[in-house]
């Protein structure tokens, strides 16, 4: 399975025209399958590993960066006969869409897609297929940095050229938050830790919201899948991030009002 996926991963990139680079990807995935015997190798891991190979010259460094990443994501690849690893995130996605776009949610439920399995790939491979290579890495940086301080994204969006005074305040706030996720993740061995309502779910919700007009016209789940497949590589990361953060605030506000 590793061999089949390696030759299909990022084939449009010049980097993988060299056999030695394909071999690096194969080596790391094969070693990881041996290293993590409980999860082993699953389809989609090659998409997550590929950027490590491209960005890091040393194969050992690339492996350990990938292994560290998998500590966060390995639960996505755990599946049983009755459930998939991203099931909790899909359930969160359904709840979020029901609040921010009830018309779309109702239409998807009518089509039999209330479990949102059609969004499985986006969460599984962290948007590697929906965004360009560079944009998907931008998303990864954004998602993980937000675990330390969610306000930083809006701060820099509003004023990219922060004054020294504002930048200093942001840095102090970030230092207070830094490491919170990592400590929790390490405490549980990376197997069960998951931040509530991760920003990745809001990113998927922002994509669905953006395509809401087309999705509400779909006559079946096959059309829903086709609409989402057609956006491959054509989304803008900055726009998606901004939309996701706005949906996050909107959802929390509506949820708070509902609970009163």
C-alpha atoms as a printed R data frame, in Angstrom:
    type eleno elety resid chain resno       x      y       z
1   ATOM     1    CA   UNK     A     1   0.000  0.000   0.000
2   ATOM     2    CA   UNK     A     2   2.875  2.377   0.785
3   ATOM     3    CA   UNK     A     3   4.383  1.792  -2.643
4   ATOM     4    CA   UNK     A     4   1.085  2.424  -4.432
5   ATOM     5    CA   UNK     A     5   0.489  5.697  -2.584
6   ATOM     6    CA   UNK     A     6   4.047  6.989  -2.940
7   ATOM     7    CA   UNK     A     7   3.928  6.979  -6.729
8   ATOM     8    CA   UNK     A     8   0.596  8.860  -6.647
9   ATOM     9    CA   UNK     A     9   1.558 11.563  -4.136
10  ATOM    10    CA   UNK     A    10   2.158 15.131  -5.371
11  ATOM    11    CA   UNK     A    11   3.019 13.874  -8.840
12  ATOM    12    CA   UNK     A    12   2.638 17.376 -10.321
13  ATOM    13    CA   UNK     A    13   5.625 18.606  -8.283
14  ATOM    14    CA   UNK     A    14   9.026 18.626  -9.990
15  ATOM    15    CA   UNK     A    15  10.590 17.461  -6.718
16  ATOM    16    CA   UNK     A    16   9.220 13.955  -7.201
17  ATOM    17    CA   UNK     A    17  10.644 13.560 -10.681
18  ATOM    18    CA   UNK     A    18  13.773 12.328  -8.891
19  ATOM    19    CA   UNK     A    19  13.641  8.697  -7.841
20  ATOM    20    CA   UNK     A    20  15.721  9.426  -4.733
21  ATOM    21    CA   UNK     A    21  12.985 11.716  -3.390
22  ATOM    22    CA   UNK     A    22  10.321  9.094  -3.977
23  ATOM    23    CA   UNK     A    23  12.555  6.649  -2.116
24  ATOM    24    CA   UNK     A    24  12.781  9.019   0.868
25  ATOM    25    CA   UNK     A    25   8.990  9.195   1.056
26  ATOM    26    CA   UNK     A    26   8.722  5.398   0.854
27  ATOM    27    CA   UNK     A    27  11.405  4.917   3.530
28  ATOM    28    CA   UNK     A    28   9.769  7.248   6.049
29  ATOM    29    CA   UNK     A    29   6.289  5.813   5.607
30  ATOM    30    CA   UNK     A    30   7.558  2.236   5.822
31  ATOM    31    CA   UNK     A    31   9.536  2.977   8.989
32  ATOM    32    CA   UNK     A    32   6.546  4.737  10.521
33  ATOM    33    CA   UNK     A    33   4.354  1.692   9.837
34  ATOM    34    CA   UNK     A    34   6.872 -0.354  11.825
35  ATOM    35    CA   UNK     A    35   7.286  2.354  14.490
36  ATOM    36    CA   UNK     A    36   3.544  2.735  15.200
37  ATOM    37    CA   UNK     A    37   2.304 -0.836  15.013
38  ATOM    38    CA   UNK     A    38  -1.143  0.023  16.399
39  ATOM    39    CA   UNK     A    39  -2.042  2.338  13.518
40  ATOM    40    CA   UNK     A    40   0.598  1.243  10.983
41  ATOM    41    CA   UNK     A    41   0.216  2.860   7.544
42  ATOM    42    CA   UNK     A    42  -3.079  4.164   6.179
43  ATOM    43    CA   UNK     A    43  -3.952  5.846   2.919
44  ATOM    44    CA   UNK     A    44  -3.582  9.594   3.240
45  ATOM    45    CA   UNK     A    45  -0.441  9.543   5.375
46  ATOM    46    CA   UNK     A    46   1.679 10.073   2.262
47  ATOM    47    CA   UNK     A    47  -0.048 13.429   1.709
48  ATOM    48    CA   UNK     A    48   0.886 14.483   5.241
49  ATOM    49    CA   UNK     A    49   4.462 13.239   4.996
50  ATOM    50    CA   UNK     A    50   5.277 14.724   1.594
51  ATOM    51    CA   UNK     A    51   5.863 18.320   2.800
52  ATOM    52    CA   UNK     A    52   8.364 17.050   5.389
53  ATOM    53    CA   UNK     A    53  10.419 15.418   2.631
54  ATOM    54    CA   UNK     A    54  10.337 18.567   0.511
55  ATOM    55    CA   UNK     A    55  11.136 21.041   3.280
56  ATOM    56    CA   UNK     A    56  13.830 19.056   5.115
57  ATOM    57    CA   UNK     A    57  16.937 17.720   3.407
58  ATOM    58    CA   UNK     A    58  17.828 15.260   6.138
59  ATOM    59    CA   UNK     A    59  15.707 12.104   5.972
60  ATOM    60    CA   UNK     A    60  15.954 11.505   9.729
61  ATOM    61    CA   UNK     A    61  14.758 15.046  10.482
62  ATOM    62    CA   UNK     A    62  11.856 14.566   8.085
63  ATOM    63    CA   UNK     A    63  10.882 11.310   9.786
64  ATOM    64    CA   UNK     A    64  10.814 12.777  13.290
65  ATOM    65    CA   UNK     A    65   8.840 15.814  12.136
66  ATOM    66    CA   UNK     A    66   6.329 13.483  10.509
67  ATOM    67    CA   UNK     A    67   6.190 11.326  13.644
68  ATOM    68    CA   UNK     A    68   5.549 14.431  15.741
69  ATOM    69    CA   UNK     A    69   2.782 15.467  13.393
70  ATOM    70    CA   UNK     A    70   1.215 12.026  13.591
71  ATOM    71    CA   UNK     A    71   1.045 12.321  17.378
72  ATOM    72    CA   UNK     A    72  -1.570 14.962  16.705
73  ATOM    73    CA   UNK     A    73  -3.319 13.226  13.838
74  ATOM    74    CA   UNK     A    74  -2.956  9.470  14.352
75  ATOM    75    CA   UNK     A    75  -6.442  9.210  15.875
76  ATOM    76    CA   UNK     A    76  -7.846 10.312  12.496
77  ATOM    77    CA   UNK     A    77  -6.581  7.053  11.012
78  ATOM    78    CA   UNK     A    78  -7.971  4.751  13.662
79  ATOM    79    CA   UNK     A    79 -11.100  2.968  12.467
80  ATOM    80    CA   UNK     A    80 -13.355  0.105  13.454
81  ATOM    81    CA   UNK     A    81 -16.139 -1.655  11.640
82  ATOM    82    CA   UNK     A    82 -18.600  0.890  13.027
83  ATOM    83    CA   UNK     A    83 -16.696  4.163  13.101
84  ATOM    84    CA   UNK     A    84 -13.934  6.226  11.503
85  ATOM    85    CA   UNK     A    85 -11.262  8.237  13.274
86  ATOM    86    CA   UNK     A    86 -12.603 11.619  12.211
87  ATOM    87    CA   UNK     A    87 -16.172 10.765  13.254
88  ATOM    88    CA   UNK     A    88 -16.140 13.198  16.202
89  ATOM    89    CA   UNK     A    89 -14.952 16.015  13.939
90  ATOM    90    CA   UNK     A    90 -17.639 15.222  11.366
91  ATOM    91    CA   UNK     A    91 -20.221 15.320  14.141
92  ATOM    92    CA   UNK     A    92 -18.894 18.729  15.212
93  ATOM    93    CA   UNK     A    93 -19.061 19.885  11.589
94  ATOM    94    CA   UNK     A    94 -22.735 18.878  11.411
95  ATOM    95    CA   UNK     A    95 -23.507 20.807  14.606
96  ATOM    96    CA   UNK     A    96 -21.655 23.903  13.393
97  ATOM    97    CA   UNK     A    97 -23.325 23.897   9.962
98  ATOM    98    CA   UNK     A    98 -26.738 23.438  11.571
99  ATOM    99    CA   UNK     A    99 -26.155 26.640  13.552
100 ATOM   100    CA   UNK     A   100 -24.505 28.853  10.917
101 ATOM   101    CA   UNK     A   101 -26.341 27.620   7.801
102 ATOM   102    CA   UNK     A   102 -29.483 25.685   8.814
103 ATOM   103    CA   UNK     A   103 -30.818 25.676   5.240
104 ATOM   104    CA   UNK     A   104 -27.725 23.894   3.928
105 ATOM   105    CA   UNK     A   105 -27.703 21.467   6.847
106 ATOM   106    CA   UNK     A   106 -31.349 20.553   6.294
107 ATOM   107    CA   UNK     A   107 -30.731 19.987   2.584
108 ATOM   108    CA   UNK     A   108 -27.757 17.724   3.292
109 ATOM   109    CA   UNK     A   109 -29.807 15.747   5.796
110 ATOM   110    CA   UNK     A   110 -32.587 15.371   3.216
111 ATOM   111    CA   UNK     A   111 -30.018 13.923   0.798
112 ATOM   112    CA   UNK     A   112 -28.906 11.448   3.457
113 ATOM   113    CA   UNK     A   113 -25.634 13.253   4.145
114 ATOM   114    CA   UNK     A   114 -26.316 14.306   7.717
115 ATOM   115    CA   UNK     A   115 -23.221 12.395   8.874
116 ATOM   116    CA   UNK     A   116 -21.052 14.666   6.643
117 ATOM   117    CA   UNK     A   117 -18.875 11.761   5.486
118 ATOM   118    CA   UNK     A   118 -18.446 13.598   2.171
119 ATOM   119    CA   UNK     A   119 -16.079 15.969   4.069
120 ATOM   120    CA   UNK     A   120 -13.975 13.032   5.308
121 ATOM   121    CA   UNK     A   121 -10.982 13.691   3.046
122 ATOM   122    CA   UNK     A   122 -10.546 17.333   3.987
123 ATOM   123    CA   UNK     A   123 -10.108 16.451   7.642
124 ATOM   124    CA   UNK     A   124  -8.159 13.258   7.058
125 ATOM   125    CA   UNK     A   125  -5.340 14.770   4.972
126 ATOM   126    CA   UNK     A   126  -5.586 18.302   6.366
127 ATOM   127    CA   UNK     A   127  -6.681 20.044   3.152
128 ATOM   128    CA   UNK     A   128  -3.744 18.870   1.049
129 ATOM   129    CA   UNK     A   129  -6.054 18.160  -1.905
130 ATOM   130    CA   UNK     A   130  -8.309 21.233  -1.684
131 ATOM   131    CA   UNK     A   131  -5.518 23.825  -1.497
132 ATOM   132    CA   UNK     A   132  -2.245 24.281  -3.323
133 ATOM   133    CA   UNK     A   133   0.936 22.941  -1.718
134 ATOM   134    CA   UNK     A   134   1.932 26.369  -0.373
135 ATOM   135    CA   UNK     A   135  -1.581 27.244   0.822
136 ATOM   136    CA   UNK     A   136  -2.021 23.935   2.642
137 ATOM   137    CA   UNK     A   137   1.190 24.618   4.591
138 ATOM   138    CA   UNK     A   138  -0.109 28.107   5.404
139 ATOM   139    CA   UNK     A   139  -3.221 26.458   6.848
140 ATOM   140    CA   UNK     A   140  -1.188 24.056   8.953
141 ATOM   141    CA   UNK     A   141   0.843 26.922  10.412
142 ATOM   142    CA   UNK     A   142  -2.322 28.872  11.147
143 ATOM   143    CA   UNK     A   143  -4.230 26.002  12.736
144 ATOM   144    CA   UNK     A   144  -1.469 24.970  15.089
145 ATOM   145    CA   UNK     A   145  -0.465 28.496  16.070
146 ATOM   146    CA   UNK     A   146  -4.090 29.226  16.983
147 ATOM   147    CA   UNK     A   147  -3.884 26.528  19.624
148 ATOM   148    CA   UNK     A   148  -1.626 28.923  21.504
149 ATOM   149    CA   UNK     A   149  -3.486 32.197  20.917
150 ATOM   150    CA   UNK     A   150  -6.645 32.422  18.733
151 ATOM   151    CA   UNK     A   151  -6.537 36.235  18.786
152 ATOM   152    CA   UNK     A   152  -3.235 36.425  16.926
153 ATOM   153    CA   UNK     A   153  -4.806 35.693  13.527
154 ATOM   154    CA   UNK     A   154  -7.174 38.680  13.656
155 ATOM   155    CA   UNK     A   155  -4.483 40.881  15.169
156 ATOM   156    CA   UNK     A   156  -2.167 40.391  12.218
157 ATOM   157    CA   UNK     A   157  -4.987 40.408   9.661
158 ATOM   158    CA   UNK     A   158  -6.072 43.861  10.834
159 ATOM   159    CA   UNK     A   159  -2.538 45.278  10.896
160 ATOM   160    CA   UNK     A   160   0.254 43.234   9.294
161 ATOM   161    CA   UNK     A   161   2.749 46.005  10.204
162 ATOM   162    CA   UNK     A   162   2.200 45.911  13.951
163 ATOM   163    CA   UNK     A   163   3.810 48.638  16.008
164 ATOM   164    CA   UNK     A   164   6.504 47.529  18.415
165 ATOM   165    CA   UNK     A   165   4.175 48.207  21.335
166 ATOM   166    CA   UNK     A   166   1.313 46.055  19.992
167 ATOM   167    CA   UNK     A   167   3.690 43.342  18.870
168 ATOM   168    CA   UNK     A   168   5.158 43.194  22.352
169 ATOM   169    CA   UNK     A   169   1.735 42.779  23.946
170 ATOM   170    CA   UNK     A   170   0.854 39.991  21.494
171 ATOM   171    CA   UNK     A   171   4.144 38.232  22.272
172 ATOM   172    CA   UNK     A   172   3.522 38.310  26.025
173 ATOM   173    CA   UNK     A   173   0.027 36.886  25.563
174 ATOM   174    CA   UNK     A   174   1.331 34.145  23.285
175 ATOM   175    CA   UNK     A   175   4.036 33.126  25.728
176 ATOM   176    CA   UNK     A   176   1.389 32.568  28.394
177 ATOM   177    CA   UNK     A   177  -0.489 30.216  26.071
178 ATOM   178    CA   UNK     A   178   2.494 28.512  24.475
179 ATOM   179    CA   UNK     A   179   2.693 24.786  24.998
180 ATOM   180    CA   UNK     A   180  -0.819 24.284  26.381
181 ATOM   181    CA   UNK     A   181  -1.853 21.835  23.664
182 ATOM   182    CA   UNK     A   182   1.516 20.124  23.611
183 ATOM   183    CA   UNK     A   183   1.461 19.459  27.355
184 ATOM   184    CA   UNK     A   184  -2.029 17.946  27.159
185 ATOM   185    CA   UNK     A   185  -1.107 15.930  24.092
186 ATOM   186    CA   UNK     A   186   2.025 14.507  25.676
187 ATOM   187    CA   UNK     A   187   0.202 13.752  28.935
188 ATOM   188    CA   UNK     A   188  -2.191 11.447  27.071
189 ATOM   189    CA   UNK     A   189   0.505 10.015  24.826
190 ATOM   190    CA   UNK     A   190  -1.052 11.692  21.792
191 ATOM   191    CA   UNK     A   191  -3.746  9.044  21.596
192 ATOM   192    CA   UNK     A   192  -6.855 10.692  22.913
193 ATOM   193    CA   UNK     A   193  -6.156 14.396  23.242
194 ATOM   194    CA   UNK     A   194  -8.201 16.631  21.017
195 ATOM   195    CA   UNK     A   195  -9.008 20.275  21.520
196 ATOM   196    CA   UNK     A   196 -12.746 20.931  21.553
197 ATOM   197    CA   UNK     A   197 -14.034 22.242  18.226
198 ATOM   198    CA   UNK     A   198 -10.664 22.361  16.428
199 ATOM   199    CA   UNK     A   199 -10.243 25.184  13.918
200 ATOM   200    CA   UNK     A   200  -9.864 22.602  11.125
201 ATOM   201    CA   UNK     A   201 -13.596 21.856  11.466
202 ATOM   202    CA   UNK     A   202 -14.413 25.539  11.023
203 ATOM   203    CA   UNK     A   203 -12.215 25.596   7.925
204 ATOM   204    CA   UNK     A   204 -14.325 22.817   6.409
205 ATOM   205    CA   UNK     A   205 -17.460 24.701   7.492
206 ATOM   206    CA   UNK     A   206 -16.152 27.816   5.718
207 ATOM   207    CA   UNK     A   207 -15.648 25.815   2.504
208 ATOM   208    CA   UNK     A   208 -19.206 24.447   2.724
209 ATOM   209    CA   UNK     A   209 -20.532 27.936   3.439
210 ATOM   210    CA   UNK     A   210 -18.669 29.333   0.431
211 ATOM   211    CA   UNK     A   211 -20.178 26.643  -1.817
212 ATOM   212    CA   UNK     A   212 -23.583 26.751  -0.117
213 ATOM   213    CA   UNK     A   213 -25.473 28.006  -3.185
214 ATOM   214    CA   UNK     A   214 -24.260 25.085  -5.326
215 ATOM   215    CA   UNK     A   215 -24.589 22.518  -2.557
216 ATOM   216    CA   UNK     A   216 -28.227 23.413  -1.859
217 ATOM   217    CA   UNK     A   217 -28.977 22.743  -5.525
218 ATOM   218    CA   UNK     A   218 -27.398 19.270  -5.443
219 ATOM   219    CA   UNK     A   219 -29.900 16.465  -6.062
220 ATOM   220    CA   UNK     A   220 -27.847 13.713  -4.481
221 ATOM   221    CA   UNK     A   221 -24.740 13.021  -2.437
222 ATOM   222    CA   UNK     A   222 -22.826 12.147  -5.586
223 ATOM   223    CA   UNK     A   223 -23.349 15.751  -6.742
224 ATOM   224    CA   UNK     A   224 -22.199 17.041  -3.342
225 ATOM   225    CA   UNK     A   225 -18.985 15.023  -3.655
226 ATOM   226    CA   UNK     A   226 -18.499 16.228  -7.232
227 ATOM   227    CA   UNK     A   227 -18.876 19.890  -6.210
228 ATOM   228    CA   UNK     A   228 -16.291 19.474  -3.464
229 ATOM   229    CA   UNK     A   229 -13.911 17.517  -5.699
230 ATOM   230    CA   UNK     A   230 -14.051 20.295  -8.297
231 ATOM   231    CA   UNK     A   231 -12.517 22.793  -5.863
232 ATOM   232    CA   UNK     A   232  -9.276 20.796  -5.613
233 ATOM   233    CA   UNK     A   233  -6.314 23.186  -5.617
234 ATOM   234    CA   UNK     A   234  -8.508 26.232  -6.308
235 ATOM   235    CA   UNK     A   235  -9.196 27.607  -2.826
236 ATOM   236    CA   UNK     A   236  -7.515 30.624  -1.258
237 ATOM   237    CA   UNK     A   237  -5.981 29.933   2.154
238 ATOM   238    CA   UNK     A   238  -6.151 33.488   3.511
239 ATOM   239    CA   UNK     A   239  -9.795 33.830   2.549
240 ATOM   240    CA   UNK     A   240 -10.605 30.441   4.082
241 ATOM   241    CA   UNK     A   241  -8.788 31.326   7.325
242 ATOM   242    CA   UNK     A   242 -10.580 34.640   7.666
243 ATOM   243    CA   UNK     A   243 -13.941 32.998   6.965
244 ATOM   244    CA   UNK     A   244 -13.223 30.169   9.430
245 ATOM   245    CA   UNK     A   245 -12.387 32.575  12.243
246 ATOM   246    CA   UNK     A   246 -15.529 34.621  11.599
247 ATOM   247    CA   UNK     A   247 -17.646 31.468  11.613
248 ATOM   248    CA   UNK     A   248 -15.959 30.428  14.850
249 ATOM   249    CA   UNK     A   249 -17.006 33.672  16.565
250 ATOM   250    CA   UNK     A   250 -20.479 33.521  15.042
251 ATOM   251    CA   UNK     A   251 -20.987 29.932  16.166
252 ATOM   252    CA   UNK     A   252 -19.822 30.584  19.729
253 ATOM   253    CA   UNK     A   253 -22.079 33.625  19.964
254 ATOM   254    CA   UNK     A   254 -25.138 31.759  18.685
255 ATOM   255    CA   UNK     A   255 -24.381 28.741  20.841
256 ATOM   256    CA   UNK     A   256 -24.092 30.967  23.920
257 ATOM   257    CA   UNK     A   257 -27.435 32.629  23.136
258 ATOM   258    CA   UNK     A   258 -29.084 29.251  22.681
259 ATOM   259    CA   UNK     A   259 -27.879 28.043  26.079
260 ATOM   260    CA   UNK     A   260 -29.287 31.046  27.932
